[in-house]
mmCIF file of C-alpha atoms in Angstrom:
data_model
loop_
_atom_site.group_PDB
_atom_site.id
_atom_site.type_symbol
_atom_site.label_atom_id
_atom_site.label_comp_id
_atom_site.label_asym_id
_atom_site.label_seq_id
_atom_site.Cartn_x
_atom_site.Cartn_y
_atom_site.Cartn_z
ATOM 1 C CA MET A 1 0.048 -0.134 -0.130
ATOM 2 C CA ASN A 2 1.627 3.362 -0.843
ATOM 3 C CA LYS A 3 1.584 6.218 1.259
ATOM 4 C CA LEU A 4 -1.137 8.097 -0.133
ATOM 5 C CA MET A 5 -3.613 5.108 0.184
ATOM 6 C CA LEU A 6 -2.389 4.648 3.748
ATOM 7 C CA PHE A 7 -3.144 8.460 4.613
ATOM 8 C CA ALA A 8 -6.442 8.083 3.104
ATOM 9 C CA VAL A 9 -7.543 5.011 4.830
ATOM 10 C CA MET A 10 -6.271 6.726 8.193
ATOM 11 C CA PHE A 11 -7.939 10.123 7.519
ATOM 12 C CA LEU A 12 -11.182 8.287 6.662
ATOM 13 C CA GLY A 13 -10.941 5.971 9.883
ATOM 14 C CA CYS A 14 -10.559 9.325 11.648
ATOM 15 C CA ALA A 15 -13.376 10.951 10.313
ATOM 16 C CA LEU A 16 -15.586 7.918 10.854
ATOM 17 C CA SER A 17 -14.566 8.203 14.550
ATOM 18 C CA ALA A 18 -15.233 11.796 14.620
ATOM 19 C CA ASP A 19 -18.861 11.431 13.325
ATOM 20 C CA ALA A 20 -19.391 8.571 15.406
ATOM 21 C CA GLN A 21 -18.314 10.824 18.468
ATOM 22 C CA ARG A 22 -20.483 13.775 17.363
ATOM 23 C CA LEU A 23 -23.533 11.534 17.234
ATOM 24 C CA LYS A 24 -23.075 9.736 20.523
ATOM 25 C CA THR A 25 -22.453 13.396 21.978
ATOM 26 C CA LYS A 26 -25.482 15.078 20.410
ATOM 27 C CA THR A 27 -27.785 12.183 21.419
ATOM 28 C CA GLY A 28 -26.617 11.935 24.812
ATOM 29 C CA HIS A 29 -25.056 8.626 25.044
ATOM 30 C CA GLU A 30 -21.696 9.635 26.163
ATOM 31 C CA ASN A 31 -22.362 6.835 29.003
ATOM 32 C CA ASN A 32 -23.337 3.918 26.672
ATOM 33 C CA PRO A 33 -20.361 2.006 25.692
ATOM 34 C CA TYR A 34 -22.162 0.238 22.939
ATOM 35 C CA TYR A 35 -23.356 3.172 21.329
ATOM 36 C CA SER A 36 -21.619 3.429 17.877
ATOM 37 C CA SER A 37 -22.876 4.768 14.440
ATOM 38 C CA THR A 38 -20.033 3.075 12.867
ATOM 39 C CA ASP A 39 -19.700 -0.625 14.134
ATOM 40 C CA THR A 40 -22.302 -3.152 12.797
ATOM 41 C CA ARG A 41 -21.079 -6.035 14.530
ATOM 42 C CA HIS A 42 -24.009 -7.785 16.601
ATOM 43 C CA LEU A 43 -24.077 -6.946 20.277
ATOM 44 C CA ASN A 44 -24.978 -9.680 22.898
ATOM 45 C CA VAL A 45 -25.916 -7.504 26.010
ATOM 46 C CA LEU A 46 -28.294 -8.771 28.745
ATOM 47 C CA ASN A 47 -31.415 -6.492 29.543
ATOM 48 C CA ALA A 48 -30.136 -6.111 33.043
ATOM 49 C CA GLU A 49 -27.244 -3.973 31.740
ATOM 50 C CA TRP A 50 -29.202 -2.201 29.295
ATOM 51 C CA LYS A 51 -31.542 -1.271 32.305
ATOM 52 C CA LYS A 52 -28.650 0.463 33.989
ATOM 53 C CA ILE A 53 -27.695 2.384 30.558
ATOM 54 C CA LEU A 54 -30.958 3.375 29.012
ATOM 55 C CA PRO A 55 -33.547 5.988 30.119
ATOM 56 C CA PRO A 56 -36.879 4.248 31.411
ATOM 57 C CA ASP A 57 -38.899 5.138 28.357
ATOM 58 C CA LEU A 58 -36.428 3.851 26.060
ATOM 59 C CA TYR A 59 -35.775 0.573 27.832
ATOM 60 C CA ALA A 60 -39.557 -0.139 28.091
ATOM 61 C CA THR A 61 -40.119 0.276 24.325
ATOM 62 C CA ALA A 62 -36.743 -0.779 23.069
ATOM 63 C CA ARG A 63 -36.126 -3.919 25.548
ATOM 64 C CA GLU A 64 -39.964 -4.879 26.713
ATOM 65 C CA GLN A 65 -41.734 -4.002 23.214
ATOM 66 C CA ALA A 66 -43.913 -1.179 24.781
ATOM 67 C CA THR A 67 -45.362 1.407 22.196
ATOM 68 C CA GLU A 68 -45.393 4.971 22.525
ATOM 69 C CA ARG A 69 -48.781 6.650 22.148
ATOM 70 C CA PRO A 70 -49.491 7.651 18.723
ATOM 71 C CA PHE A 71 -48.994 11.385 17.761
ATOM 72 C CA THR A 72 -46.782 11.797 20.526
ATOM 73 C CA GLY A 73 -43.278 11.018 19.340
ATOM 74 C CA LYS A 74 -40.635 13.729 18.728
ATOM 75 C CA PHE A 75 -40.288 12.379 14.957
ATOM 76 C CA TRP A 76 -43.846 11.557 13.617
ATOM 77 C CA LYS A 77 -44.191 14.910 12.037
ATOM 78 C CA SER A 78 -40.582 15.516 11.384
ATOM 79 C CA ASP A 79 -39.534 16.561 7.850
ATOM 80 C CA ASP A 80 -35.912 17.324 8.505
ATOM 81 C CA LYS A 81 -33.321 16.054 6.032
ATOM 82 C CA GLY A 82 -30.590 13.518 7.839
ATOM 83 C CA THR A 83 -30.254 10.125 9.130
ATOM 84 C CA TYR A 84 -31.968 8.069 11.881
ATOM 85 C CA TYR A 85 -30.384 5.759 14.057
ATOM 86 C CA CYS A 86 -31.178 2.988 16.634
ATOM 87 C CA ALA A 87 -31.202 4.944 20.131
ATOM 88 C CA VAL A 88 -30.155 2.046 21.966
ATOM 89 C CA CYS A 89 -26.650 1.198 20.023
ATOM 90 C CA GLY A 90 -26.431 3.717 17.263
ATOM 91 C CA ASN A 91 -26.812 1.390 14.189
ATOM 92 C CA LYS A 92 -27.647 3.622 11.014
ATOM 93 C CA LEU A 93 -31.375 2.690 10.414
ATOM 94 C CA PHE A 94 -33.252 4.933 8.002
ATOM 95 C CA ARG A 95 -32.431 8.134 5.733
ATOM 96 C CA SER A 96 -35.152 10.830 5.748
ATOM 97 C CA ASP A 97 -35.720 10.362 2.001
ATOM 98 C CA ALA A 98 -37.440 6.997 2.941
ATOM 99 C CA LYS A 99 -39.809 8.770 5.361
ATOM 100 C CA PHE A 100 -43.265 9.369 4.401
ATOM 101 C CA ALA A 101 -46.157 10.915 5.979
ATOM 102 C CA SER A 102 -48.618 8.681 7.278
ATOM 103 C CA ASP A 103 -51.600 9.157 9.383
ATOM 104 C CA CYS A 104 -50.659 6.381 11.783
ATOM 105 C CA GLY A 105 -49.205 8.528 14.143
ATOM 106 C CA TRP A 106 -45.842 7.138 14.377
ATOM 107 C CA PRO A 107 -42.858 8.013 11.829
ATOM 108 C CA SER A 108 -43.221 5.835 8.777
ATOM 109 C CA PHE A 109 -40.283 4.999 6.333
ATOM 110 C CA PHE A 110 -40.920 2.733 3.241
ATOM 111 C CA GLU A 111 -37.315 1.105 3.480
ATOM 112 C CA PRO A 112 -34.386 0.805 5.616
ATOM 113 C CA VAL A 113 -30.962 2.294 4.759
ATOM 114 C CA ARG A 114 -29.426 -1.088 4.235
ATOM 115 C CA LYS A 115 -31.159 -4.758 4.155
ATOM 116 C CA ASP A 116 -28.991 -5.922 7.096
ATOM 117 C CA ALA A 117 -30.091 -3.051 9.269
ATOM 118 C CA VAL A 118 -32.990 -4.618 10.737
ATOM 119 C CA LYS A 119 -34.600 -7.935 11.393
ATOM 120 C CA TYR A 120 -38.133 -9.014 11.137
ATOM 121 C CA HIS A 121 -39.967 -11.408 13.646
ATOM 122 C CA GLU A 122 -43.467 -12.639 13.909
ATOM 123 C CA ASP A 123 -45.498 -10.960 16.276
ATOM 124 C CA HIS A 124 -48.724 -12.320 17.743
ATOM 125 C CA SER A 125 -49.205 -10.271 20.701
ATOM 126 C CA PHE A 126 -52.356 -8.622 21.638
ATOM 127 C CA GLY A 127 -54.600 -11.184 19.522
ATOM 128 C CA MET A 128 -52.960 -9.481 16.214
ATOM 129 C CA ASP A 129 -50.688 -10.894 13.586
ATOM 130 C CA ARG A 130 -48.003 -8.464 12.856
ATOM 131 C CA ILE A 131 -44.280 -8.355 11.813
ATOM 132 C CA GLU A 132 -42.067 -6.782 14.613
ATOM 133 C CA VAL A 133 -39.035 -5.032 13.415
ATOM 134 C CA THR A 134 -35.844 -4.993 15.500
ATOM 135 C CA CYS A 135 -32.564 -3.246 15.194
ATOM 136 C CA ALA A 136 -30.127 -5.973 13.765
ATOM 137 C CA ARG A 137 -27.263 -4.804 15.833
ATOM 138 C CA CYS A 138 -28.791 -4.852 19.299
ATOM 139 C CA ASP A 139 -32.004 -6.644 18.859
ATOM 140 C CA SER A 140 -33.903 -3.761 20.259
ATOM 141 C CA HIS A 141 -37.699 -3.156 19.312
ATOM 142 C CA LEU A 142 -38.261 -0.593 16.771
ATOM 143 C CA GLY A 143 -41.814 -1.090 15.872
ATOM 144 C CA HIS A 144 -43.751 -3.151 13.152
ATOM 145 C CA ILE A 145 -43.929 -3.529 9.206
ATOM 146 C CA PHE A 146 -46.999 -3.068 7.482
ATOM 147 C CA ASP A 147 -48.150 -3.696 3.553
ATOM 148 C CA ASP A 148 -49.798 -0.413 3.160
ATOM 149 C CA GLY A 149 -46.704 1.951 2.277
ATOM 150 C CA PRO A 150 -46.104 4.066 -0.904
ATOM 151 C CA PRO A 151 -43.848 2.835 -3.795
ATOM 152 C CA PRO A 152 -41.320 1.812 -4.624
ATOM 153 C CA THR A 153 -41.750 -0.947 -1.744
ATOM 154 C CA GLY A 154 -45.173 -0.940 -0.746
ATOM 155 C CA LYS A 155 -44.069 -1.238 2.697
ATOM 156 C CA ARG A 156 -44.670 0.917 6.009
ATOM 157 C CA PHE A 157 -42.134 0.566 8.819
ATOM 158 C CA CYS A 158 -44.078 2.154 11.321
ATOM 159 C CA MET A 159 -41.281 3.025 14.080
ATOM 160 C CA ASN A 160 -41.563 4.459 17.787
ATOM 161 C CA SER A 161 -39.572 7.787 17.885
ATOM 162 C CA VAL A 162 -38.196 6.906 21.180
ATOM 163 C CA SER A 163 -36.249 4.029 19.552
ATOM 164 C CA LEU A 164 -34.819 6.492 17.035
ATOM 165 C CA ASP A 165 -32.013 9.135 17.476
ATOM 166 C CA PHE A 166 -31.753 11.774 14.437
ATOM 167 C CA LEU A 167 -28.817 13.362 13.226
ATOM 168 C CA PRO A 168 -29.328 16.086 10.515
ATOM 169 C CA ASP A 169 -27.538 16.296 7.001
ATOM 170 C CA GLY A 170 -24.331 18.601 7.423
ATOM 171 C CA PHE A 171 -24.352 18.335 11.444
ATOM 172 C CA LYS A 172 -21.336 19.508 12.891
ATOM 173 C CA GLN A 173 -20.555 19.711 16.529
#
């Protein structure tokens, strides 16, 4: 590897680390050792550990599959441009250009930022048959997916705002 390529790799690594640190600081996760917007490795953290780190409302939704009340979440009406991350671990989940206005009361997206950003599980709770969406990195509950979204996918990822962090395009701390 020549010196220019080595410099480029080192520079990009530093830039990614700086961006990851900016997100961690902006979202108030300085005390969460598992929070990273660049690390996509799967985490195996016990709920007892998450309970020590996460705020109670986030813990209830992300780790105990609670749901925030419709029309109350901070992102359900937001049309700001940027990227949405898992509020538990920092995994990149959705871009604002995949967000659309739906009348369900929760932020809705028609596709994740990459196929392996989320996982899907059958959910038969409360007498309903649904598909739960979890973060692929930390297995936290994000919301559910439905087949009534807009083109090009026809999907509606109905997410809990509390389970998401947002970083606007061009954010610099």
